[in-house]
Short mmCIF file of C-alpha atoms in Angstrom, two decimals:
data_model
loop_
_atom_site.label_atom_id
_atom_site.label_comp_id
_atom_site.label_asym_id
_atom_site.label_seq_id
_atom_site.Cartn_x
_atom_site.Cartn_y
_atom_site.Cartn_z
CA UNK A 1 -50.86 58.89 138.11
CA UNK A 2 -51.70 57.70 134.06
CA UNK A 3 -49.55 59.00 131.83
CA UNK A 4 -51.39 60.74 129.28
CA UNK A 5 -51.52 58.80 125.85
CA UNK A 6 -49.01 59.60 123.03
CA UNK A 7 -50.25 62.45 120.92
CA UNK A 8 -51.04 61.71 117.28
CA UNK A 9 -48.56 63.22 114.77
CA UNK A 10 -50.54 65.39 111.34
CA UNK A 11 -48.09 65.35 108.92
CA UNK A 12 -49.41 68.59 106.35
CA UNK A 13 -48.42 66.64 103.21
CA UNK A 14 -47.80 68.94 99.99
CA UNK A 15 -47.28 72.42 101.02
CA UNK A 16 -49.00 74.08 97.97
CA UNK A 17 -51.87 71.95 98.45
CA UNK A 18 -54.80 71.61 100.60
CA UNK A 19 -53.21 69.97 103.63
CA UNK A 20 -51.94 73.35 105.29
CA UNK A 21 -55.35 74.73 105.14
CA UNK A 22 -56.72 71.04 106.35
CA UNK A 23 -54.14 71.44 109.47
CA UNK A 24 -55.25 74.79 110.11
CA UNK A 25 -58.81 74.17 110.56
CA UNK A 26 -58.13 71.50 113.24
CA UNK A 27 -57.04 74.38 115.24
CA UNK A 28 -60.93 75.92 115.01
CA UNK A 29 -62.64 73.18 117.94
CA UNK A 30 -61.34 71.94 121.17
CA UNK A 31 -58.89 68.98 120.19
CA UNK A 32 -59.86 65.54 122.19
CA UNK A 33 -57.22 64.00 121.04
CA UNK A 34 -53.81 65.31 121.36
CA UNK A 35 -52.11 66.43 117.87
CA UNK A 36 -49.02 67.55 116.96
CA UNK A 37 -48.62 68.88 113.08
CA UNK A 38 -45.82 68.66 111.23
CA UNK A 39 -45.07 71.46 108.90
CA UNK A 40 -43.17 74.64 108.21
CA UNK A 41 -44.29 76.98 110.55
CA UNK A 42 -43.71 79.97 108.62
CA UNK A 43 -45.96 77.79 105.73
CA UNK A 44 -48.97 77.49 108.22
CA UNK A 45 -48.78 80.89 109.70
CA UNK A 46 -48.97 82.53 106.36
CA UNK A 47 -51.64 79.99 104.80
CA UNK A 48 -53.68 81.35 108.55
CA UNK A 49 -53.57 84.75 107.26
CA UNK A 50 -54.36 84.15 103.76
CA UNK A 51 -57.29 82.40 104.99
CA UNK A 52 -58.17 84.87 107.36
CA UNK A 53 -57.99 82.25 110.55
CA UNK A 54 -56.76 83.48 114.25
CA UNK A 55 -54.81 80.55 115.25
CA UNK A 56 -51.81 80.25 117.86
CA UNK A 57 -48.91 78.31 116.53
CA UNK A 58 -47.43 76.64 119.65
CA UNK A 59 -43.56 74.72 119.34
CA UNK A 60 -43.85 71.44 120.10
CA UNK A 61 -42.50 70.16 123.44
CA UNK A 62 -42.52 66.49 123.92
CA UNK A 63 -43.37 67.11 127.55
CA UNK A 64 -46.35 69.26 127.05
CA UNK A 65 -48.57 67.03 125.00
CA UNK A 66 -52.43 67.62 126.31
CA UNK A 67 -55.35 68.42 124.18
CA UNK A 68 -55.47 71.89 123.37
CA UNK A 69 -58.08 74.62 123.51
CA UNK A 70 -59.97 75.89 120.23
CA UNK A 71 -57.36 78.74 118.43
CA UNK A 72 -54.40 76.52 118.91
CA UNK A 73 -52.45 74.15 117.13
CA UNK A 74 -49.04 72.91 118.00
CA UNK A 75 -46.44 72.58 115.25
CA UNK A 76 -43.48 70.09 115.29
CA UNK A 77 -41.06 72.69 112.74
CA UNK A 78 -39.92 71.10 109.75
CA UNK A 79 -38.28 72.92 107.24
CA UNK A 80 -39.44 74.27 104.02
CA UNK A 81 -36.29 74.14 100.96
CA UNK A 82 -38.43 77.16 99.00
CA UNK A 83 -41.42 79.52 99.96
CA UNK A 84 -44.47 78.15 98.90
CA UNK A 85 -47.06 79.40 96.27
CA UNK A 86 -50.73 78.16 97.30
CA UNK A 87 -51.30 76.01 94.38
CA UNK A 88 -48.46 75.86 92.95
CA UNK A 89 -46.27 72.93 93.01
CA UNK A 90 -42.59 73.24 93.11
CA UNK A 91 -40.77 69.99 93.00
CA UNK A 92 -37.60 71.88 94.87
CA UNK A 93 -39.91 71.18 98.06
CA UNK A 94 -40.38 67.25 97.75
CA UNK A 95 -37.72 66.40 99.93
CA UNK A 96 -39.43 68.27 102.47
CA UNK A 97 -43.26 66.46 101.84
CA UNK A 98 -40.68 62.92 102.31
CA UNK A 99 -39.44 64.92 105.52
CA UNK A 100 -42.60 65.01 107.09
CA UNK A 101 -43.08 61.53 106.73
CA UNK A 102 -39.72 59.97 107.68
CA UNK A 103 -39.98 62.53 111.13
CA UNK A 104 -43.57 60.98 111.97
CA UNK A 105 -42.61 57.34 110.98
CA UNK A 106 -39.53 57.25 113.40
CA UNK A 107 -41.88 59.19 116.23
CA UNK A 108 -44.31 56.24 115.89
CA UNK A 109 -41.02 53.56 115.57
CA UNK A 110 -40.17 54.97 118.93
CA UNK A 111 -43.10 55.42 121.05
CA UNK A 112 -43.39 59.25 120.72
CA UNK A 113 -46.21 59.40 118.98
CA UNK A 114 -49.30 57.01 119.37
CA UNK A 115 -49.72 57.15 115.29
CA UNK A 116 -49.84 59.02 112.03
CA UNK A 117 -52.41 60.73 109.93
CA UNK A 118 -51.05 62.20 106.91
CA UNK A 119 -53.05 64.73 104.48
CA UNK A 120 -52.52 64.22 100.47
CA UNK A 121 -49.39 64.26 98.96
CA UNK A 122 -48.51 64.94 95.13
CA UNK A 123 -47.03 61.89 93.71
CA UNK A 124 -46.21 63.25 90.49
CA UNK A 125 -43.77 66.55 91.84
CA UNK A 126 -41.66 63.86 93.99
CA UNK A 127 -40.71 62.08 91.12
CA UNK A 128 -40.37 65.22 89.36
CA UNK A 129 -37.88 66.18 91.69
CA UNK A 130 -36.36 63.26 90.66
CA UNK A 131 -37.37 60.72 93.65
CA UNK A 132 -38.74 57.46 92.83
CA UNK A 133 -42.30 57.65 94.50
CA UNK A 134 -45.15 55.35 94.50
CA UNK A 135 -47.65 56.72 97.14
CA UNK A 136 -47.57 57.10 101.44
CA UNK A 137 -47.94 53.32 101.71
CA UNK A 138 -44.75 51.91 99.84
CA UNK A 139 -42.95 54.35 101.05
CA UNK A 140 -44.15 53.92 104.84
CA UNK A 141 -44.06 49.95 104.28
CA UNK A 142 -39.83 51.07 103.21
CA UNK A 143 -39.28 53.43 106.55
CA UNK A 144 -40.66 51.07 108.84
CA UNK A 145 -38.97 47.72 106.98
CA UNK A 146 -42.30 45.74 106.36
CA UNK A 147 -42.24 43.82 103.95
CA UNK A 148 -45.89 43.48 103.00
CA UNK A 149 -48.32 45.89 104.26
CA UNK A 150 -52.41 46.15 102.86
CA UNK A 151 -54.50 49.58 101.38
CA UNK A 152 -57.26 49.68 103.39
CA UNK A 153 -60.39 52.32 102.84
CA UNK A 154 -63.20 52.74 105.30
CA UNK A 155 -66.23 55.45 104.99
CA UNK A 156 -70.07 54.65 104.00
CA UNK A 157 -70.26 51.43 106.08
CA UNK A 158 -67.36 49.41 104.20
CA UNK A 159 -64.16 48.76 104.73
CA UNK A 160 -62.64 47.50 101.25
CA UNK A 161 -59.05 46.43 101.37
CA UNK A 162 -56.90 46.06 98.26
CA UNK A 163 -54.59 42.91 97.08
CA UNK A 164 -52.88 45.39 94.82
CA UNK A 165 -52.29 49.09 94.75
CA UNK A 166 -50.89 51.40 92.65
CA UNK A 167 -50.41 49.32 89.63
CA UNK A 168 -51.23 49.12 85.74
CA UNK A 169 -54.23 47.13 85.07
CA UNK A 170 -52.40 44.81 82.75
CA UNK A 171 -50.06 43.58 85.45
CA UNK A 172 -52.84 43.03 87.91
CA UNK A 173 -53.38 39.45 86.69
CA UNK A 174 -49.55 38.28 87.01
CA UNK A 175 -49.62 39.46 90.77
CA UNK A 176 -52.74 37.81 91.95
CA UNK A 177 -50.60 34.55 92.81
CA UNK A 178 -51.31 32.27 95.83
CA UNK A 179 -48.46 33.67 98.47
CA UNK A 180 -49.64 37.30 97.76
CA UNK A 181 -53.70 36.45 98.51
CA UNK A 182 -52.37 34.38 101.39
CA UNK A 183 -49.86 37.19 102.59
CA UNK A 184 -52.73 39.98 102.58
CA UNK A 185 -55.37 37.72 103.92
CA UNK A 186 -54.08 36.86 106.94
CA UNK A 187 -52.44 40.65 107.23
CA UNK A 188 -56.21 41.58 107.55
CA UNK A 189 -57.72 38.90 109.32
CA UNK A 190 -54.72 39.91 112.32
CA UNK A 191 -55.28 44.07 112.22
CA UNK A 192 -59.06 43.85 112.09
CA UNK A 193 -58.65 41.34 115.42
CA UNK A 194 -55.87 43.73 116.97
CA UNK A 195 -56.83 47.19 115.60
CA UNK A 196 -60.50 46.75 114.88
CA UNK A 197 -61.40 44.90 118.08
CA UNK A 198 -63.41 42.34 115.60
CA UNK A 199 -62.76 38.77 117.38
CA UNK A 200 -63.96 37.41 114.28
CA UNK A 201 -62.86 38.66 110.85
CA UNK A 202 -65.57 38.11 107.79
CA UNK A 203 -63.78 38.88 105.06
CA UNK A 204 -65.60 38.93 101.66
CA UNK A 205 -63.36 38.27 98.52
CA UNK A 206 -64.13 39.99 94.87
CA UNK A 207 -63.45 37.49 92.10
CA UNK A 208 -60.81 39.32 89.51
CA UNK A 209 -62.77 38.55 86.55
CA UNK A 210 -66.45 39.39 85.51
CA UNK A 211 -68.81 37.03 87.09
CA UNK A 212 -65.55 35.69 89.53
CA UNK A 213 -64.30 34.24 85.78
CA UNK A 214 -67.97 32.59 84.89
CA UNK A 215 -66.70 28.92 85.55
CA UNK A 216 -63.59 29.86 83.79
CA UNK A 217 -64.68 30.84 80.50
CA UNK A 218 -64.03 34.75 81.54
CA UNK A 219 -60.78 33.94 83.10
CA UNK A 220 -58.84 30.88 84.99
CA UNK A 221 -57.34 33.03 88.31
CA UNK A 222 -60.56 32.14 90.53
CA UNK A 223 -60.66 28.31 89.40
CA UNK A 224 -56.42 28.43 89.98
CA UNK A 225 -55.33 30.45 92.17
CA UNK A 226 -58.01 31.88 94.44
CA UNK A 227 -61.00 28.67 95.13
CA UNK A 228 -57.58 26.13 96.15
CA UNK A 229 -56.18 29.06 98.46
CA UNK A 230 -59.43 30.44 100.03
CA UNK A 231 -60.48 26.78 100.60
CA UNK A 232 -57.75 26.49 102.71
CA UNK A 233 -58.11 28.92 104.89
CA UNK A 234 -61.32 28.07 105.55
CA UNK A 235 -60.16 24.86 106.89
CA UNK A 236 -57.62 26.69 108.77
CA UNK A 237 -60.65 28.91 110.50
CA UNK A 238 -60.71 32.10 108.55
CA UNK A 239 -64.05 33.35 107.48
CA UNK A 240 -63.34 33.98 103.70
CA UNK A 241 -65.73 33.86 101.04
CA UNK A 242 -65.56 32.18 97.42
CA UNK A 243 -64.20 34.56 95.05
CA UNK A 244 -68.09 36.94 93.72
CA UNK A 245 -68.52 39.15 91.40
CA UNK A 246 -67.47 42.13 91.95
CA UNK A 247 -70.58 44.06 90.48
CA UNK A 248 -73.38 42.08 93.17
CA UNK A 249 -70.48 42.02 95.72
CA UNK A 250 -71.35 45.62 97.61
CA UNK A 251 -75.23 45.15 98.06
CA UNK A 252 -76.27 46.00 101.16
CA UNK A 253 -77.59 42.39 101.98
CA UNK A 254 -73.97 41.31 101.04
CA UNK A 255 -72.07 44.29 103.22
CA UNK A 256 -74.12 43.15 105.96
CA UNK A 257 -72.31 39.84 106.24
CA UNK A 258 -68.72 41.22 106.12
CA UNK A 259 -66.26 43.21 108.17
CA UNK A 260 -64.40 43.98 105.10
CA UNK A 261 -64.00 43.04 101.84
CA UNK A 262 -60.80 42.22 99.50
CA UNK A 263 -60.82 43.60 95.97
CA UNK A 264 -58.18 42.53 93.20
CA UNK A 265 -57.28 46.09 92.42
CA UNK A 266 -57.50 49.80 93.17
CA UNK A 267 -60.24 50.31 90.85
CA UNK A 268 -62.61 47.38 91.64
CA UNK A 269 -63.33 48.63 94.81
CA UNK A 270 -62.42 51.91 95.69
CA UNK A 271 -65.54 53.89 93.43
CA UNK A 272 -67.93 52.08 95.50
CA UNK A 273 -66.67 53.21 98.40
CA UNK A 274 -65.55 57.03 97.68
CA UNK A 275 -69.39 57.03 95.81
CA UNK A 276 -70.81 56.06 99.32
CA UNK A 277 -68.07 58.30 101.71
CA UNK A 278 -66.05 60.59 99.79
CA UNK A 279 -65.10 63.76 101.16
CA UNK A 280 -65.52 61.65 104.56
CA UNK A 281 -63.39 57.96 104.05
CA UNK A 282 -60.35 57.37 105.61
CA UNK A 283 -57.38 55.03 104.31
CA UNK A 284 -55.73 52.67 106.28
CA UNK A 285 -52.17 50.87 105.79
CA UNK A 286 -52.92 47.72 107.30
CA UNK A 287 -49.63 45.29 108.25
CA UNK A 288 -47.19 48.10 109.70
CA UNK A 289 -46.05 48.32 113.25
CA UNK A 290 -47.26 51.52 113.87
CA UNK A 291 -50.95 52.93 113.36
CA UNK A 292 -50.99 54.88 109.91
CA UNK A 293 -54.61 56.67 108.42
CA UNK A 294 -54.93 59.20 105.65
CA UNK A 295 -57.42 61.20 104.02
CA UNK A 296 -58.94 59.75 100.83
CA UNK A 297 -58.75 62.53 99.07
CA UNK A 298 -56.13 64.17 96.63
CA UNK A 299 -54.42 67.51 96.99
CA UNK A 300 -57.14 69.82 95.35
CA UNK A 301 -54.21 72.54 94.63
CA UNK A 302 -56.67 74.44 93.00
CA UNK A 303 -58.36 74.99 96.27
CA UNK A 304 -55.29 75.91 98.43
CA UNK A 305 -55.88 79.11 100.39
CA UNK A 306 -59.54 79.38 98.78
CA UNK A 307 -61.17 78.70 102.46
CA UNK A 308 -63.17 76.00 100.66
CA UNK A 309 -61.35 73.13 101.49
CA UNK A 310 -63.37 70.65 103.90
CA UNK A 311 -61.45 68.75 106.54
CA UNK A 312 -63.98 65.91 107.40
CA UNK A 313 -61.71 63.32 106.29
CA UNK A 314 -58.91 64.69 107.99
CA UNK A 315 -61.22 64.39 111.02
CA UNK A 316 -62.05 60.94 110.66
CA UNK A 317 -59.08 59.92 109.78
CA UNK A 318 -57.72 61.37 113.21
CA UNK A 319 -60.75 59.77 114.93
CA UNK A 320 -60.19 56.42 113.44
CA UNK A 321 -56.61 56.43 114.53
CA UNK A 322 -57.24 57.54 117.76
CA UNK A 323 -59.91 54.16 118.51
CA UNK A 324 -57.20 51.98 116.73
CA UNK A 325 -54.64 53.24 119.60
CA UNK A 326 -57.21 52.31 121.74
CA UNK A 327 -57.52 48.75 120.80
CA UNK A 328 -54.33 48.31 120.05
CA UNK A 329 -53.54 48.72 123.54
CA UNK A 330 -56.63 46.70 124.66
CA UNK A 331 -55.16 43.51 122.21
#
């Protein structure tokens, strides 16, 4: 007899944010995919009633994992430090949003868990609380001890992966070196083969300068850095472009060419793709040893417990996970 497939572990992200309500509405269709969300259960079960939804709250049991039927929701318990205020943050309850995480990380370390789909976190309360916080994927890269791991957004056709994340434009330059284009390219050339199912990675490469540097007289890193490096992985086999510009690089005619394409920095590629998806993209950490997506969305605490909170990205997110556990079991 097969055993059934690991479920997928929700982690509910900031408590006085959207991601309760985004949890809850998973519980209003029949689940193909078995979930389990982590998050206080006292949290989700009043967040139900302030948002008027009949849902049954069932413990989690490792040994009962199955799909469940529409008005359910299981709930791995994790402990709120404070009640929570719909839309109010309270940094007192960081620890637990860092909670969440570490629980689903070490489920996914150890087999428990096919993968991880978190909903939005609030950077700027962790560090309030006086925890040194960067975002879901340094902080998953940390619990799962890899050393380089890739930002990854798919949604409107694209999938546009970043060679730098979270970081202040003016040190963007400095980092675009040789080892870290190499490092990420060939991070995304192997998880698009083993968790994409794509035999054969094209990979289209922004330039970092206007007009890819205009022959160098808008900037040297394409002429130094990128053209010597992309050439040789060319040779090597991987289909990389020549550094473009950025502003012809997402034409359709391009996109058409390319399984994915590498930007310099968060904001050279992500507007094109949350203008084309948002509400409905789903991030990927790319490089990890265990399947990670997220929503690509923020927490919206202004519309916790309003009932107007959409989870489409949450769904996607869980429905991109689920293929990637698929073909990562087919590589």
């Amino acid at each position: 007899m097969t055993q059934p497939a690991p479920p997928l572990a929700i982690t509910s992200g900031e408590p006085a944010g959207i991601g309760p309500d985004l949890c809850l509405q998973l519980s209003q269709q029949v689940q193909e995919q078995a979930l389990v969300v982590l998050a206080d259960k006292t949290l989700l079960q009043r967040r139900a009633a302030r948002l008027g939804l009949d849902v049954q709250l069932l413990d989690y049991d490792p040994q009962q994992t199955m799909p469940l039927s529409s008005g359910q929701l299981r709930v791995l318990h994790v402990p709120l430090a404070q009640p929570v205020q719909a839309g109010k943050l309270n940094p007192a309850n960081s620890r637990y949003v860092l909670d969440l995480l570490t629980r689903a990380a070490q489920g996914c370390q150890s087999g428990e868990f096919g993968g991880m789909v978190t909903a939005p976190v609030h950077k700027g309360v962790i560090n309030d609380a006086g925890i040194p916080f960067t975002g879901h994927t340094e902080f998953l890269a940390e619990q799962t001890h890899t050393p380089q791991v890739v930002m990854m957004l798919a949604g409107g056709g694209m999938r546009v992966a970043l060679a730098t994340t979270h970081l202040a434009l003016r040190e963007v330059p400095d980092t675009i070196t040789h080892a870290l284009l190499e490092s990420v390219l060939h991070i995304i050339q192997r998880d698009l083969m083993r968790r994409f199912g794509i035999a054969h990675p094209r990979i289209l490469v922004a330039g970092l300068n206007p007009h890819a540097g205009e022959g160098g007289y808008l900037g040297r890193e394409e002429i130094d850095v990128m053209v010597p490096l992309l050439d040789k992985l060319r040779a090597q086999g991987m289909n990389v472009s020549q550094p473009l510009p950025a502003d012809t690089l997402f034409t359709p005619q391009r996109l058409a060419q390319c399984d994915c394409v590498l930007a310099m920095y968060h904001d050279q590629g992500l507007p094109v793709l949350k203008h084309a998806s948002f509400g409905h993209g789903v991030n990927v950490t790319l490089g990890m040893p265990i399947i990670r997506t997220s929503v690509d969305h923020g927490t919206a605490l202004e519309l916790a417990g309003s009932g107007r909170a959409e989870a489409g990205s949450l769904l996607e997110a869980i429905r991109m996970a689920a293929d990637m556990v698929v073909w990562s079991a087919a590589a």
